[in-house]
CSV table of C-alpha atoms in Angstrom, one decimal:
chain,number,residue,atom,x,y,z
A,1,UNK,CA,42.2,-20.1,28.8
A,2,UNK,CA,44.6,-19.9,25.7
A,3,UNK,CA,42.5,-19.0,22.3
A,4,UNK,CA,43.0,-22.5,20.7
A,5,UNK,CA,41.8,-24.0,24.6
A,6,UNK,CA,38.4,-22.3,23.6
A,7,UNK,CA,38.1,-22.9,20.0
A,8,UNK,CA,38.5,-26.8,20.0
A,9,UNK,CA,35.5,-27.0,23.0
A,10,UNK,CA,33.7,-25.5,20.6
A,11,UNK,CA,31.3,-27.7,20.3
A,12,UNK,CA,30.7,-29.4,16.4
A,13,UNK,CA,27.5,-29.4,15.3
A,14,UNK,CA,26.9,-33.0,15.0
A,15,UNK,CA,26.8,-32.4,19.0
A,16,UNK,CA,24.2,-29.8,19.0
A,17,UNK,CA,21.9,-32.3,17.4
A,18,UNK,CA,21.6,-34.9,18.5
A,19,UNK,CA,21.3,-33.2,22.8
A,20,UNK,CA,18.0,-33.4,23.4
A,21,UNK,CA,17.8,-29.2,22.6
A,22,UNK,CA,18.6,-30.3,19.5
A,23,UNK,CA,16.0,-33.0,19.1
A,24,UNK,CA,13.5,-30.4,20.0
A,25,UNK,CA,14.3,-27.5,17.1
A,26,UNK,CA,14.6,-31.1,14.9
A,27,UNK,CA,10.8,-31.6,15.6
A,28,UNK,CA,9.5,-27.5,15.2
A,29,UNK,CA,11.8,-26.7,12.2
A,30,UNK,CA,13.5,-27.7,9.1
A,31,UNK,CA,16.9,-29.6,10.0
A,32,UNK,CA,18.0,-27.4,6.8
A,33,UNK,CA,17.1,-24.4,8.9
A,34,UNK,CA,17.9,-25.9,12.5
A,35,UNK,CA,21.9,-27.0,10.5
A,36,UNK,CA,22.2,-22.6,9.1
A,37,UNK,CA,21.7,-21.9,12.4
A,38,UNK,CA,23.9,-23.7,14.9
A,39,UNK,CA,26.9,-23.3,11.7
A,40,UNK,CA,25.7,-19.5,11.5
A,41,UNK,CA,26.5,-19.2,16.0
A,42,UNK,CA,29.0,-21.1,14.9
A,43,UNK,CA,30.9,-19.0,12.9
A,44,UNK,CA,30.9,-15.8,15.0
A,45,UNK,CA,31.6,-17.6,18.4
A,46,UNK,CA,35.2,-18.6,16.1
A,47,UNK,CA,35.5,-15.2,15.1
A,48,UNK,CA,34.5,-13.5,18.6
A,49,UNK,CA,36.9,-15.9,19.8
A,50,UNK,CA,39.8,-15.4,17.2
A,51,UNK,CA,39.7,-11.8,17.2
A,52,UNK,CA,39.9,-11.0,20.8
A,53,UNK,CA,39.1,-13.8,23.0
A,54,UNK,CA,37.2,-15.0,26.0
A,55,UNK,CA,37.1,-14.5,29.8
A,56,UNK,CA,36.8,-17.8,31.7
A,57,UNK,CA,35.1,-21.0,30.2
A,58,UNK,CA,33.1,-21.0,27.0
A,59,UNK,CA,29.5,-20.3,27.9
A,60,UNK,CA,27.5,-23.9,26.3
A,61,UNK,CA,24.1,-22.8,27.2
A,62,UNK,CA,24.0,-19.3,26.0
A,63,UNK,CA,25.5,-21.0,22.5
A,64,UNK,CA,22.7,-22.9,22.7
A,65,UNK,CA,20.4,-19.9,23.4
A,66,UNK,CA,22.2,-18.2,20.4
A,67,UNK,CA,21.1,-21.1,18.3
A,68,UNK,CA,17.7,-20.7,19.6
A,69,UNK,CA,17.0,-17.8,18.8
A,70,UNK,CA,19.2,-18.2,15.1
A,71,UNK,CA,16.6,-20.6,14.2
A,72,UNK,CA,13.5,-18.5,15.4
A,73,UNK,CA,14.5,-15.5,13.0
A,74,UNK,CA,15.5,-17.7,10.3
A,75,UNK,CA,12.0,-19.4,10.4
A,76,UNK,CA,10.5,-16.1,11.1
A,77,UNK,CA,8.1,-15.1,7.7
A,78,UNK,CA,10.1,-12.3,6.0
A,79,UNK,CA,6.6,-10.0,4.9
A,80,UNK,CA,5.1,-9.3,8.8
A,81,UNK,CA,1.9,-7.5,10.0
A,82,UNK,CA,3.0,-4.2,12.2
A,83,UNK,CA,0.9,-1.6,13.8
A,84,UNK,CA,1.6,2.7,12.0
A,85,UNK,CA,1.2,5.0,14.0
A,86,UNK,CA,2.5,7.5,11.7
A,87,UNK,CA,-0.3,8.4,10.6
A,88,UNK,CA,-0.1,8.6,7.5
A,89,UNK,CA,-3.7,6.8,6.6
A,90,UNK,CA,-2.4,5.3,2.6
A,91,UNK,CA,1.7,4.3,3.3
A,92,UNK,CA,2.5,2.8,0.8
A,93,UNK,CA,5.9,1.3,2.4
A,94,UNK,CA,3.7,-0.2,5.0
A,95,UNK,CA,1.6,-1.9,2.1
A,96,UNK,CA,-0.9,1.1,1.0
A,97,UNK,CA,-4.7,-0.3,1.7
A,98,UNK,CA,-5.8,-2.0,4.8
A,99,UNK,CA,-8.0,-4.4,3.3
A,100,UNK,CA,-11.6,-4.9,5.3
A,101,UNK,CA,-12.2,-8.0,7.2
A,102,UNK,CA,-14.5,-8.3,4.5
A,103,UNK,CA,-12.1,-8.7,2.2
A,104,UNK,CA,-9.5,-10.6,3.5
A,105,UNK,CA,-12.6,-13.0,5.1
A,106,UNK,CA,-13.4,-13.5,0.7
A,107,UNK,CA,-9.7,-14.3,0.0
A,108,UNK,CA,-9.3,-17.1,2.8
A,109,UNK,CA,-12.4,-18.6,1.2
A,110,UNK,CA,-11.5,-18.3,-2.5
A,111,UNK,CA,-7.6,-19.6,-1.5
A,112,UNK,CA,-8.2,-22.2,0.8
A,113,UNK,CA,-10.2,-24.2,-2.3
A,114,UNK,CA,-11.1,-24.8,-5.8
A,115,UNK,CA,-13.2,-21.7,-8.1
A,116,UNK,CA,-15.0,-20.8,-10.8
A,117,UNK,CA,-12.4,-18.7,-11.8
A,118,UNK,CA,-12.5,-19.1,-15.5
A,119,UNK,CA,-15.5,-21.5,-15.3
A,120,UNK,CA,-19.0,-20.9,-16.4
A,121,UNK,CA,-21.1,-22.5,-13.4
A,122,UNK,CA,-24.4,-22.0,-15.9
A,123,UNK,CA,-22.9,-23.2,-18.8
A,124,UNK,CA,-20.5,-25.7,-18.2
A,125,UNK,CA,-17.7,-24.8,-19.9
A,126,UNK,CA,-14.8,-21.9,-19.5
A,127,UNK,CA,-15.3,-18.4,-18.5
A,128,UNK,CA,-13.4,-15.0,-18.2
A,129,UNK,CA,-11.9,-14.4,-14.5
A,130,UNK,CA,-13.2,-10.9,-15.0
A,131,UNK,CA,-16.9,-11.8,-15.6
A,132,UNK,CA,-16.8,-11.9,-11.9
A,133,UNK,CA,-15.2,-8.5,-11.4
A,134,UNK,CA,-17.9,-6.9,-13.3
A,135,UNK,CA,-21.6,-6.3,-13.5
A,136,UNK,CA,-20.5,-4.6,-9.9
A,137,UNK,CA,-17.9,-2.1,-10.7
A,138,UNK,CA,-20.9,-1.1,-13.3
A,139,UNK,CA,-23.3,-0.9,-11.3
A,140,UNK,CA,-20.7,1.5,-9.0
A,141,UNK,CA,-19.9,3.8,-11.2
A,142,UNK,CA,-22.2,4.0,-14.0
A,143,UNK,CA,-19.5,3.2,-16.1
A,144,UNK,CA,-20.6,1.0,-19.6
A,145,UNK,CA,-18.1,-2.1,-19.0
A,146,UNK,CA,-14.8,-2.7,-17.1
A,147,UNK,CA,-12.0,-4.5,-16.2
A,148,UNK,CA,-9.7,-5.1,-13.9
A,149,UNK,CA,-5.4,-5.8,-14.4
A,150,UNK,CA,-2.1,-5.6,-12.0
A,151,UNK,CA,-1.7,-2.4,-10.8
A,152,UNK,CA,-2.4,1.5,-11.6
A,153,UNK,CA,0.5,1.4,-14.0
A,154,UNK,CA,0.5,-1.5,-15.9
A,155,UNK,CA,-3.9,0.2,-16.5
A,156,UNK,CA,-2.2,3.1,-18.6
A,157,UNK,CA,0.4,1.0,-20.2
A,158,UNK,CA,-2.7,-1.0,-22.2
A,159,UNK,CA,-4.2,1.0,-22.8
A,160,UNK,CA,-2.0,3.3,-24.0
A,161,UNK,CA,-0.2,0.4,-26.0
A,162,UNK,CA,-4.4,0.3,-27.0
A,163,UNK,CA,-4.6,3.0,-28.7
A,164,UNK,CA,-2.0,4.8,-29.0
A,165,UNK,CA,0.5,2.4,-30.6
A,166,UNK,CA,2.9,4.9,-32.7
A,167,UNK,CA,0.6,7.0,-32.4
A,168,UNK,CA,0.9,10.6,-30.4
A,169,UNK,CA,-0.8,11.6,-27.1
A,170,UNK,CA,-1.9,14.4,-26.5
A,171,UNK,CA,-0.4,15.6,-22.4
A,172,UNK,CA,-0.8,18.9,-20.6
A,173,UNK,CA,2.7,19.3,-19.8
A,174,UNK,CA,1.0,20.0,-16.4
A,175,UNK,CA,0.4,16.6,-16.3
A,176,UNK,CA,3.1,14.0,-15.7
A,177,UNK,CA,3.5,13.4,-13.0
A,178,UNK,CA,5.7,10.6,-10.7
A,179,UNK,CA,4.3,8.7,-8.3
A,180,UNK,CA,7.1,7.4,-7.4
A,181,UNK,CA,9.0,4.9,-7.6
A,182,UNK,CA,10.3,5.5,-11.7
A,183,UNK,CA,6.6,5.2,-12.4
A,184,UNK,CA,7.0,8.7,-14.3
A,185,UNK,CA,3.9,9.3,-16.9
A,186,UNK,CA,6.4,9.7,-20.4
A,187,UNK,CA,8.5,6.8,-19.0
A,188,UNK,CA,5.3,4.9,-19.4
A,189,UNK,CA,4.2,6.3,-22.6
A,190,UNK,CA,7.4,5.1,-24.0
A,191,UNK,CA,7.3,1.8,-22.5
A,192,UNK,CA,3.8,1.8,-24.8
A,193,UNK,CA,4.8,2.4,-27.6
A,194,UNK,CA,3.2,5.9,-28.0
A,195,UNK,CA,4.2,8.9,-28.9
A,196,UNK,CA,3.8,11.7,-25.6
A,197,UNK,CA,2.7,15.2,-27.6
A,198,UNK,CA,3.3,18.0,-25.0
A,199,UNK,CA,1.0,21.0,-24.9
A,200,UNK,CA,0.8,23.5,-22.7
A,201,UNK,CA,2.5,24.8,-20.2
A,202,UNK,CA,3.6,23.5,-16.3
A,203,UNK,CA,1.2,26.4,-15.1
A,204,UNK,CA,-1.8,26.8,-17.5
A,205,UNK,CA,-2.9,25.4,-20.7
A,206,UNK,CA,-6.1,26.1,-22.9
A,207,UNK,CA,-8.4,23.9,-24.5
A,208,UNK,CA,-6.5,26.0,-27.8
A,209,UNK,CA,-3.1,24.3,-26.3
A,210,UNK,CA,-5.7,21.1,-27.2
A,211,UNK,CA,-7.0,21.9,-30.6
A,212,UNK,CA,-3.7,23.8,-32.3
A,213,UNK,CA,-2.0,20.0,-31.4
A,214,UNK,CA,-4.4,17.7,-33.2
A,215,UNK,CA,-4.2,15.8,-37.1
A,216,UNK,CA,-4.5,13.0,-38.1
A,217,UNK,CA,-1.1,11.1,-36.0
A,218,UNK,CA,-4.0,11.9,-32.5
A,219,UNK,CA,-4.8,8.4,-31.5
A,220,UNK,CA,-6.0,10.4,-27.4
A,221,UNK,CA,-6.4,13.1,-26.4
A,222,UNK,CA,-5.4,11.6,-21.7
A,223,UNK,CA,-6.3,13.9,-18.4
A,224,UNK,CA,-4.0,12.5,-15.4
A,225,UNK,CA,-5.3,13.3,-12.3
A,226,UNK,CA,-2.4,15.5,-9.9
A,227,UNK,CA,-2.8,13.8,-7.0
A,228,UNK,CA,-0.1,13.6,-5.8
A,229,UNK,CA,0.4,17.5,-6.1
A,230,UNK,CA,-1.6,21.2,-6.3
A,231,UNK,CA,-0.9,23.6,-8.6
A,232,UNK,CA,-1.8,26.7,-7.1
A,233,UNK,CA,-1.3,30.9,-8.4
A,234,UNK,CA,-1.6,31.9,-12.0
A,235,UNK,CA,-3.4,28.1,-13.2
A,236,UNK,CA,-5.9,27.1,-15.6
A,237,UNK,CA,-6.6,23.3,-16.6
A,238,UNK,CA,-8.6,21.9,-19.8
A,239,UNK,CA,-12.1,20.0,-17.4
A,240,UNK,CA,-11.6,16.6,-18.1
A,241,UNK,CA,-15.6,17.7,-19.1
A,242,UNK,CA,-14.2,20.1,-22.2
A,243,UNK,CA,-11.9,17.9,-23.0
A,244,UNK,CA,-14.6,15.1,-24.0
A,245,UNK,CA,-16.5,17.5,-26.5
A,246,UNK,CA,-13.0,18.2,-28.2
A,247,UNK,CA,-12.8,15.0,-28.7
A,248,UNK,CA,-16.9,14.7,-29.6
A,249,UNK,CA,-15.7,16.9,-32.6
A,250,UNK,CA,-12.4,15.1,-33.7
A,251,UNK,CA,-13.4,11.6,-33.3
A,252,UNK,CA,-10.4,11.0,-30.7
A,253,UNK,CA,-11.3,9.2,-27.5
A,254,UNK,CA,-10.7,11.2,-24.3
A,255,UNK,CA,-8.6,9.5,-21.6
A,256,UNK,CA,-8.8,10.3,-17.5
A,257,UNK,CA,-6.2,8.6,-14.9
A,258,UNK,CA,-7.1,9.1,-11.9
A,259,UNK,CA,-4.6,7.2,-9.7
A,260,UNK,CA,-6.2,7.4,-6.7
A,261,UNK,CA,-9.5,6.8,-8.2
A,262,UNK,CA,-12.2,7.5,-4.9
A,263,UNK,CA,-16.0,6.1,-5.1
A,264,UNK,CA,-17.8,8.5,-2.7
A,265,UNK,CA,-17.8,11.7,-2.5
A,266,UNK,CA,-14.9,13.5,0.1
A,267,UNK,CA,-16.8,16.6,-0.2
A,268,UNK,CA,-19.5,15.9,2.7
A,269,UNK,CA,-15.9,13.9,5.2
A,270,UNK,CA,-14.9,18.2,4.2
A,271,UNK,CA,-12.1,16.6,1.9
A,272,UNK,CA,-11.7,18.1,-1.5
A,273,UNK,CA,-10.1,18.5,-5.0
A,274,UNK,CA,-10.0,14.3,-5.8
A,275,UNK,CA,-13.0,13.6,-8.5
A,276,UNK,CA,-15.8,10.8,-7.7
A,277,UNK,CA,-15.2,8.4,-10.5
A,278,UNK,CA,-18.6,8.2,-10.7
A,279,UNK,CA,-17.8,11.9,-11.6
A,280,UNK,CA,-15.6,11.9,-14.5
A,281,UNK,CA,-17.9,8.2,-15.3
A,282,UNK,CA,-20.7,11.1,-16.3
A,283,UNK,CA,-18.5,13.2,-18.0
A,284,UNK,CA,-18.1,10.8,-20.8
A,285,UNK,CA,-13.8,10.3,-20.6
A,286,UNK,CA,-13.8,7.0,-22.9
A,287,UNK,CA,-11.6,4.8,-20.8
A,288,UNK,CA,-11.4,5.9,-16.7
A,289,UNK,CA,-7.9,4.1,-14.6
A,290,UNK,CA,-7.4,4.1,-11.0
A,291,UNK,CA,-6.0,2.4,-8.2
A,292,UNK,CA,-7.6,-0.3,-6.4
A,293,UNK,CA,-5.0,-0.2,-3.0
A,294,UNK,CA,-5.0,3.9,-2.6
A,295,UNK,CA,-8.8,5.6,-1.8
A,296,UNK,CA,-10.1,2.3,-2.8
A,297,UNK,CA,-9.6,0.9,0.1
A,298,UNK,CA,-8.5,-2.7,-2.1
A,299,UNK,CA,-5.9,-4.7,-3.1
A,300,UNK,CA,-3.5,-3.5,-5.1
A,301,UNK,CA,-5.0,-4.2,-9.0
A,302,UNK,CA,-5.3,-1.5,-11.7
A,303,UNK,CA,-9.5,-0.2,-12.8
A,304,UNK,CA,-10.4,0.3,-16.4
A,305,UNK,CA,-13.9,1.4,-16.3
A,306,UNK,CA,-15.5,2.9,-19.6
A,307,UNK,CA,-17.4,2.8,-23.3
A,308,UNK,CA,-18.6,-1.0,-23.4
A,309,UNK,CA,-16.5,-0.7,-27.2
A,310,UNK,CA,-12.8,1.0,-25.7
A,311,UNK,CA,-12.7,-2.2,-23.1
A,312,UNK,CA,-13.1,-4.7,-25.3
A,313,UNK,CA,-10.2,-3.6,-27.6
A,314,UNK,CA,-8.2,-4.0,-24.7
A,315,UNK,CA,-9.1,-7.3,-22.7
A,316,UNK,CA,-8.5,-8.5,-26.7
A,317,UNK,CA,-4.8,-7.0,-26.7
A,318,UNK,CA,-2.0,-9.9,-26.0
A,319,UNK,CA,-0.5,-8.1,-23.2
A,320,UNK,CA,-3.7,-8.2,-20.7
A,321,UNK,CA,-2.1,-12.4,-20.1
A,322,UNK,CA,1.2,-10.7,-19.1
A,323,UNK,CA,-0.6,-8.0,-16.2
A,324,UNK,CA,-3.6,-9.8,-15.2
A,325,UNK,CA,-4.8,-10.0,-11.8
A,326,UNK,CA,-5.4,-13.7,-9.7
A,327,UNK,CA,-8.3,-15.1,-7.6
A,328,UNK,CA,-7.2,-13.7,-4.9
A,329,UNK,CA,-7.5,-10.5,-6.0
A,330,UNK,CA,-10.7,-10.1,-7.3
A,331,UNK,CA,-12.3,-12.3,-3.9
A,332,UNK,CA,-10.7,-9.2,-2.1
A,333,UNK,CA,-11.9,-6.5,-4.5
A,334,UNK,CA,-15.4,-8.3,-5.0
A,335,UNK,CA,-16.3,-7.6,-0.8
A,336,UNK,CA,-14.0,-4.0,-1.2
A,337,UNK,CA,-16.4,-3.1,-4.2
A,338,UNK,CA,-20.1,-4.4,-2.9
A,339,UNK,CA,-19.4,-2.7,0.7
A,340,UNK,CA,-19.7,0.6,-1.2
A,341,UNK,CA,-23.3,-0.3,-2.2
A,342,UNK,CA,-24.1,0.5,1.5
A,343,UNK,CA,-21.6,4.2,1.9
A,344,UNK,CA,-22.5,4.6,5.6
A,345,UNK,CA,-21.6,1.0,6.5
A,346,UNK,CA,-18.3,1.3,3.8
A,347,UNK,CA,-17.7,4.6,5.5
A,348,UNK,CA,-17.1,2.5,8.7
A,349,UNK,CA,-15.5,-1.6,7.7
A,350,UNK,CA,-13.1,0.1,5.2
A,351,UNK,CA,-10.4,1.0,7.1
A,352,UNK,CA,-9.1,3.5,4.6
A,353,UNK,CA,-11.8,4.8,4.7
A,354,UNK,CA,-12.8,5.0,8.2
A,355,UNK,CA,-9.8,6.5,9.1
A,356,UNK,CA,-9.6,9.5,6.7
A,357,UNK,CA,-13.9,9.8,7.4
A,358,UNK,CA,-13.8,8.8,11.3
A,359,UNK,CA,-14.9,11.6,14.1
A,360,UNK,CA,-11.9,13.5,15.4
A,361,UNK,CA,-14.1,12.9,18.7
A,362,UNK,CA,-13.0,9.3,17.9
A,363,UNK,CA,-9.1,9.4,17.7
A,364,UNK,CA,-9.2,11.5,20.5
A,365,UNK,CA,-10.3,9.1,22.5
A,366,UNK,CA,-7.7,6.6,21.3
A,367,UNK,CA,-5.4,8.6,22.8
A,368,UNK,CA,-5.9,9.1,25.5
A,369,UNK,CA,-7.2,5.4,26.2
A,370,UNK,CA,-3.5,4.5,24.7
A,371,UNK,CA,-2.0,7.8,27.3
A,372,UNK,CA,-3.6,6.1,30.4
A,373,UNK,CA,-2.2,2.5,30.2
A,374,UNK,CA,1.0,3.6,29.2
A,375,UNK,CA,1.2,6.1,32.0
A,376,UNK,CA,0.7,3.1,34.7
A,377,UNK,CA,2.7,0.5,32.9
A,378,UNK,CA,6.5,2.6,32.5
A,379,UNK,CA,6.1,3.8,36.6
A,380,UNK,CA,7.9,7.7,35.3
A,381,UNK,CA,9.9,6.3,32.5
A,382,UNK,CA,9.0,8.9,29.8
A,383,UNK,CA,6.7,12.2,29.7
A,384,UNK,CA,3.1,11.1,27.9
A,385,UNK,CA,1.0,13.5,27.2
A,386,UNK,CA,-2.1,13.7,24.4
A,387,UNK,CA,-1.9,17.1,21.5
A,388,UNK,CA,-2.8,17.7,18.8
A,389,UNK,CA,-1.0,17.9,15.2
A,390,UNK,CA,-1.7,16.8,11.5
A,391,UNK,CA,-1.9,13.2,9.7
A,392,UNK,CA,-1.9,13.5,5.9
A,393,UNK,CA,-3.4,10.9,3.5
A,394,UNK,CA,0.0,9.6,1.3
A,395,UNK,CA,-0.4,7.8,-1.1
A,396,UNK,CA,0.6,9.6,-3.5
A,397,UNK,CA,-3.3,11.1,-2.5
A,398,UNK,CA,-5.1,14.0,-1.9
A,399,UNK,CA,-1.9,16.4,-1.9
A,400,UNK,CA,-3.2,19.0,0.1
A,401,UNK,CA,-4.9,17.6,2.8
A,402,UNK,CA,-3.5,16.8,5.9
A,403,UNK,CA,-6.4,16.3,8.7
A,404,UNK,CA,-6.8,17.7,12.7
A,405,UNK,CA,-5.2,14.2,15.1
A,406,UNK,CA,-4.5,14.1,18.1
A,407,UNK,CA,-1.2,11.9,19.0
A,408,UNK,CA,0.4,10.2,21.6
A,409,UNK,CA,3.9,11.7,22.0
A,410,UNK,CA,6.2,10.1,24.3
A,411,UNK,CA,9.2,11.7,26.1
A,412,UNK,CA,12.1,8.7,26.8
A,413,UNK,CA,13.9,9.3,29.7
A,414,UNK,CA,16.4,6.6,29.7
A,415,UNK,CA,17.1,6.5,26.3
A,416,UNK,CA,17.7,8.5,23.3
A,417,UNK,CA,14.4,9.4,20.8
A,418,UNK,CA,15.7,7.2,18.3
A,419,UNK,CA,17.0,4.3,20.0
A,420,UNK,CA,12.9,4.1,21.3
A,421,UNK,CA,12.1,4.4,17.8
A,422,UNK,CA,14.6,1.9,16.7
A,423,UNK,CA,13.7,-0.3,19.7
A,424,UNK,CA,9.6,-0.3,18.1
A,425,UNK,CA,10.7,-1.0,14.9
A,426,UNK,CA,12.7,-4.6,16.1
A,427,UNK,CA,9.1,-5.1,18.7
A,428,UNK,CA,6.7,-7.6,17.3
A,429,UNK,CA,5.0,-6.6,15.6
A,430,UNK,CA,7.0,-3.5,14.7
A,431,UNK,CA,5.3,-0.3,15.4
A,432,UNK,CA,6.7,2.5,13.4
A,433,UNK,CA,5.9,5.9,14.7
A,434,UNK,CA,7.7,9.7,13.6
A,435,UNK,CA,10.0,12.4,15.7
A,436,UNK,CA,9.1,15.5,15.6
A,437,UNK,CA,9.7,18.4,18.1
A,438,UNK,CA,11.8,15.9,20.4
A,439,UNK,CA,9.1,13.7,21.2
A,440,UNK,CA,8.1,9.9,19.1
A,441,UNK,CA,4.6,11.0,18.5
A,442,UNK,CA,1.9,7.8,17.3
A,443,UNK,CA,-0.5,8.9,15.7
A,444,UNK,CA,-4.3,7.1,16.9
A,445,UNK,CA,-5.7,8.1,13.3
A,446,UNK,CA,-3.8,5.3,11.6
A,447,UNK,CA,-4.4,2.8,14.2
A,448,UNK,CA,-7.2,1.0,15.4
A,449,UNK,CA,-9.4,0.3,18.7
A,450,UNK,CA,-8.3,-3.4,18.5
A,451,UNK,CA,-4.6,-2.2,18.3
A,452,UNK,CA,-4.0,-0.8,21.1
A,453,UNK,CA,-3.8,-3.0,24.2
A,454,UNK,CA,-0.8,-4.6,21.9
A,455,UNK,CA,0.6,-1.4,21.1
A,456,UNK,CA,1.0,-0.2,24.9
A,457,UNK,CA,3.1,-3.4,25.6
A,458,UNK,CA,5.7,-2.9,22.4
A,459,UNK,CA,5.9,0.6,24.2
A,460,UNK,CA,6.3,-0.2,27.4
A,461,UNK,CA,8.7,-3.0,26.7
A,462,UNK,CA,10.5,-0.4,24.8
A,463,UNK,CA,10.8,1.5,27.6
A,464,UNK,CA,12.2,-0.9,30.2
């Protein structure tokens, strides 16, 4: 059949919409989506015919099937849940912290109706949105006051703008960090209107370096936690306590950016060099900032806490409205913090903490369960084994810490590792794993027990 005849046999958009299958599409999906899918498939078919022709008759049934698939693709949400088998617990590209069930429940509870977001029920008048979260943060941290903005970069920005606009801020050269996504302390400082005053060297900064830089134009002493890297060897840094003492001497407030922010002492789980928020508050820092969606295990936000007089000044900054949080963030954050009232339960119920602190034996048991199910389902399509490996915290947290873990090693027989990894990224739900030493590794640390069956089905489907 000639190309011209094939083109003439392509059904019109109107014909496809009015046939029984088209009517079913319109019942389930918006007309706009259906028409877009039809036009996309028909245009592709025309281009195919013009380029290379077709052997035999025009496959009308195949065209209808392709339209159905295109409708499904267009109707699917772009932001979707997936299975993190990478072994990176706080994976920035995968949304960082997974919310606890209680946080999700409270978000849904608040989202489905009106709320007292800015309404004081006891007095029947306008209230402040931050009042819902302030008391629980104060109780857990020991701080005098607290505030929440939409992320930690915003927290640092608004604090610098509040206290140091057009004035100098002293920072050690070894703490001019870049977290990622262009979050660099010098650039945040410039955007805030503050002036950077570097002291010390990359590897060594002494208390005298800070003191020698003190002048009448110094507004803040800033301490930045090295949350995503570590200086080793011939190094020295000034502690928060020393900096606070210096600040008191010269009447200069001290601000500490913790970055990740952790509410429990991780040393009991073999994780060191991550200061607990409470310890920093006890050290006397006037202002402390950290993220909500890293080690805390909550929603994305920036938490500011410290001395009451400083937090109140931040609240008076007009920028606060531009960086304020919404009711869903507050609902999730309040539920997350309330779980910290019982630290043992928090480590079990907050996914980030659970993944970091769970016993190695639990991870091994989960890996064996996955391996056993795969061996039964793939019929010799791959070699499967449970082996030891290392997981990472991720998210710019715990730079030196990697954790012993157990992974399921998969070596496919009929497809390449890259093809398997690509197919897993396109399953429903997508599965994110990693390739290492000529095998695809599925890390059981970042998997939850309720995901195992779905994960196994996705892998079997990708191998088949």
